[in-house]
Amino acid sequence: MYGYDQSQGAQQQQYASQQSYGAQPHGQPSHGQHGSVPGQHGSVPGQPLYPEPSPPSLADAVRAFTTGSLAAEDFQQIFATSKVYCPRGDNPGFLALHNTQQPVIPMFTSLKELRRYAGKESKYFVITGAEVIDLLPTGYGFVLDMEGEHRMVFDAKAVEQMVDFAMRRMYG
């Protein structure tokens, strides 16, 4: 998880997901191996007819939050479960920017956004937003998508509020 490209695993997962249940090689008809359920035309056995909608991506949540169409609590819930891409140096840990009013740590909603900021060959690691909140050093803030259209800056006080929110949600 720390600093290597995870595309190999993603390719294997994509290959596995492309192999549908009971699929036949191209050009060979199915011989009625699977009965159909009335009202489920073209569905794959074992999968719901109408799958649950996927939650919004972190980038979508950033856009919605910065435009005022997403509440802070909803943003924090999405952030907590989302992947966050962090540039890294030769030593483990966050890279911080100290040329700001308060030190901040650059983080990104996607590998594409990280590459736009740090370059194609940059090292990085991926963690969840909840892990960010847990591991961020006291007194540091973070900035999401520094070079992006909807950059978000969370100062140290905002991070403390996020920690408080997470603790209340978890422990009541």
Short mmCIF file of C-alpha atoms in Angstrom, two decimals:
data_model
loop_
_atom_site.label_atom_id
_atom_site.label_comp_id
_atom_site.label_asym_id
_atom_site.label_seq_id
_atom_site.Cartn_x
_atom_site.Cartn_y
_atom_site.Cartn_z
CA MET A 1 0.00 0.00 0.00
CA TYR A 2 2.88 2.39 0.59
CA GLY A 3 4.24 3.94 -2.59
CA TYR A 4 3.80 1.29 -5.22
CA ASP A 5 1.48 1.31 -8.16
CA GLN A 6 -1.48 -0.91 -7.46
CA SER A 7 -2.46 -1.32 -11.10
CA GLN A 8 -1.46 -5.01 -11.19
CA GLY A 9 -4.06 -5.95 -8.59
CA ALA A 10 -6.64 -3.74 -10.26
CA GLN A 11 -6.02 -5.48 -13.60
CA GLN A 12 -6.50 -8.89 -11.99
CA GLN A 13 -9.69 -7.73 -10.29
CA GLN A 14 -10.96 -6.26 -13.56
CA TYR A 15 -10.22 -9.56 -15.34
CA ALA A 16 -12.06 -11.50 -12.65
CA SER A 17 -15.07 -9.20 -12.83
CA GLN A 18 -15.23 -9.53 -16.62
CA GLN A 19 -15.76 -13.27 -16.37
CA SER A 20 -19.49 -13.45 -15.90
CA TYR A 21 -21.27 -16.33 -14.28
CA GLY A 22 -21.91 -19.08 -16.83
CA ALA A 23 -20.34 -17.15 -19.73
CA GLN A 24 -19.69 -19.02 -22.93
CA PRO A 25 -16.82 -18.42 -25.37
CA HIS A 26 -17.73 -16.07 -28.20
CA GLY A 27 -19.91 -17.68 -30.84
CA GLN A 28 -21.05 -20.60 -28.69
CA PRO A 29 -24.69 -20.58 -27.60
CA SER A 30 -25.68 -21.25 -24.03
CA HIS A 31 -27.53 -24.54 -23.67
CA GLY A 32 -30.04 -23.40 -21.08
CA GLN A 33 -27.75 -24.08 -18.15
CA HIS A 34 -29.43 -21.35 -16.10
CA GLY A 35 -33.18 -20.92 -15.91
CA SER A 36 -34.54 -17.42 -16.11
CA VAL A 37 -36.60 -15.77 -13.44
CA PRO A 38 -39.74 -14.03 -14.65
CA GLY A 39 -39.29 -10.26 -14.75
CA GLN A 40 -35.48 -10.44 -14.74
CA HIS A 41 -34.72 -10.32 -18.44
CA GLY A 42 -30.99 -10.25 -19.08
CA SER A 43 -29.95 -10.36 -15.42
CA VAL A 44 -27.04 -12.38 -14.11
CA PRO A 45 -28.01 -15.06 -11.56
CA GLY A 46 -27.20 -14.00 -8.02
CA GLN A 47 -27.04 -10.27 -8.82
CA PRO A 48 -29.84 -7.86 -7.94
CA LEU A 49 -31.89 -6.51 -10.81
CA TYR A 50 -31.38 -2.93 -9.60
CA PRO A 51 -27.99 -2.63 -7.86
CA GLU A 52 -27.53 -0.14 -5.04
CA PRO A 53 -26.19 3.20 -6.28
CA SER A 54 -22.53 3.69 -5.51
CA PRO A 55 -21.64 6.40 -3.01
CA PRO A 56 -20.27 9.65 -4.41
CA SER A 57 -16.55 9.76 -5.04
CA LEU A 58 -14.35 11.93 -2.87
CA ALA A 59 -13.83 14.30 -5.81
CA ASP A 60 -17.62 14.61 -6.21
CA ALA A 61 -17.95 15.25 -2.47
CA VAL A 62 -15.26 17.95 -2.61
CA ARG A 63 -17.09 19.67 -5.49
CA ALA A 64 -20.44 19.44 -3.70
CA PHE A 65 -19.05 20.64 -0.38
CA THR A 66 -17.19 23.61 -1.88
CA THR A 67 -20.32 24.71 -3.75
CA GLY A 68 -22.48 24.40 -0.63
CA SER A 69 -24.66 21.52 -1.82
CA LEU A 70 -23.27 19.00 0.70
CA ALA A 71 -23.40 19.34 4.49
CA ALA A 72 -20.19 19.14 6.52
CA GLU A 73 -21.31 15.94 8.28
CA ASP A 74 -22.10 14.25 4.97
CA PHE A 75 -18.72 15.30 3.56
CA GLN A 76 -16.93 13.90 6.60
CA GLN A 77 -18.71 10.55 6.26
CA ILE A 78 -17.68 10.29 2.60
CA PHE A 79 -14.13 11.46 3.40
CA ALA A 80 -13.72 8.87 6.17
CA THR A 81 -14.35 5.92 3.83
CA SER A 82 -12.64 7.30 0.72
CA LYS A 83 -9.12 6.62 -0.54
CA VAL A 84 -6.75 9.55 -0.19
CA TYR A 85 -3.51 9.73 -2.20
CA CYS A 86 -0.53 11.24 -0.36
CA PRO A 87 2.87 12.09 -1.84
CA ARG A 88 5.78 10.69 0.12
CA GLY A 89 9.51 11.10 0.37
CA ASP A 90 12.21 8.55 1.08
CA ASN A 91 11.11 8.19 4.70
CA PRO A 92 7.68 6.91 5.75
CA GLY A 93 5.11 9.51 6.68
CA PHE A 94 3.39 12.59 5.38
CA LEU A 95 5.19 15.32 3.45
CA ALA A 96 4.31 18.72 4.88
CA LEU A 97 4.41 22.20 3.38
CA HIS A 98 5.78 24.76 5.81
CA ASN A 99 5.62 27.83 3.53
CA THR A 100 2.01 28.49 4.58
CA GLN A 101 0.49 30.22 7.64
CA GLN A 102 0.15 26.82 9.29
CA PRO A 103 1.89 23.66 8.12
CA VAL A 104 -0.35 21.64 5.78
CA ILE A 105 -0.05 18.25 4.17
CA PRO A 106 -0.98 17.93 0.49
CA MET A 107 -3.44 15.11 -0.25
CA PHE A 108 -5.35 14.18 -3.37
CA THR A 109 -8.68 12.63 -4.31
CA SER A 110 -7.16 10.61 -7.15
CA LEU A 111 -3.85 9.46 -8.54
CA LYS A 112 -4.45 11.78 -11.52
CA GLU A 113 -4.66 14.81 -9.21
CA LEU A 114 -1.52 13.71 -7.33
CA ARG A 115 0.39 13.30 -10.60
CA ARG A 116 -0.71 16.77 -11.74
CA TYR A 117 0.90 18.21 -8.59
CA ALA A 118 3.91 15.96 -8.00
CA GLY A 119 4.77 14.51 -11.42
CA LYS A 120 4.36 11.18 -13.12
CA GLU A 121 7.15 9.35 -11.29
CA SER A 122 6.36 10.62 -7.78
CA LYS A 123 6.15 8.24 -4.85
CA TYR A 124 2.91 8.05 -2.91
CA PHE A 125 0.84 6.04 -0.50
CA VAL A 126 -2.90 5.50 -0.22
CA ILE A 127 -4.91 5.58 3.00
CA THR A 128 -8.52 6.24 3.96
CA GLY A 129 -9.75 9.58 5.18
CA ALA A 130 -10.40 8.04 8.59
CA GLU A 131 -6.73 7.01 8.76
CA VAL A 132 -5.73 10.56 7.78
CA ILE A 133 -7.71 11.94 10.71
CA ASP A 134 -6.18 9.33 13.03
CA LEU A 135 -2.56 9.78 11.89
CA LEU A 136 -2.28 13.49 11.13
CA PRO A 137 0.16 15.17 13.53
CA THR A 138 -1.28 17.70 15.99
CA GLY A 139 -1.06 21.26 14.71
CA TYR A 140 -1.13 20.29 11.03
CA GLY A 141 -3.85 20.84 8.49
CA PHE A 142 -4.22 19.37 5.02
CA VAL A 143 -5.12 20.54 1.57
CA LEU A 144 -7.08 18.37 -0.87
CA ASP A 145 -6.34 18.62 -4.61
CA MET A 146 -3.91 21.50 -4.35
CA GLU A 147 -3.78 22.03 -8.11
CA GLY A 148 -7.43 21.11 -8.67
CA GLU A 149 -10.40 23.23 -9.59
CA HIS A 150 -12.03 22.71 -6.17
CA ARG A 151 -9.08 22.89 -3.78
CA MET A 152 -10.03 22.50 -0.10
CA VAL A 153 -7.87 23.60 2.81
CA PHE A 154 -8.47 22.25 6.31
CA ASP A 155 -6.46 24.11 8.94
CA ALA A 156 -5.41 22.49 12.22
CA LYS A 157 -8.61 23.68 13.94
CA ALA A 158 -10.79 22.12 11.21
CA VAL A 159 -8.87 18.85 11.62
CA GLU A 160 -9.56 18.92 15.37
CA GLN A 161 -13.25 19.38 14.62
CA MET A 162 -13.13 16.42 12.22
CA VAL A 163 -11.52 14.31 14.95
CA ASP A 164 -14.23 15.37 17.43
CA PHE A 165 -16.95 14.52 14.89
CA ALA A 166 -15.40 11.09 14.24
CA MET A 167 -15.16 10.37 17.96
CA ARG A 168 -18.79 11.37 18.59
CA ARG A 169 -19.93 9.21 15.67
CA MET A 170 -17.91 6.25 16.88
CA TYR A 171 -18.45 6.46 20.63
CA GLY A 172 -21.60 8.52 21.00
#
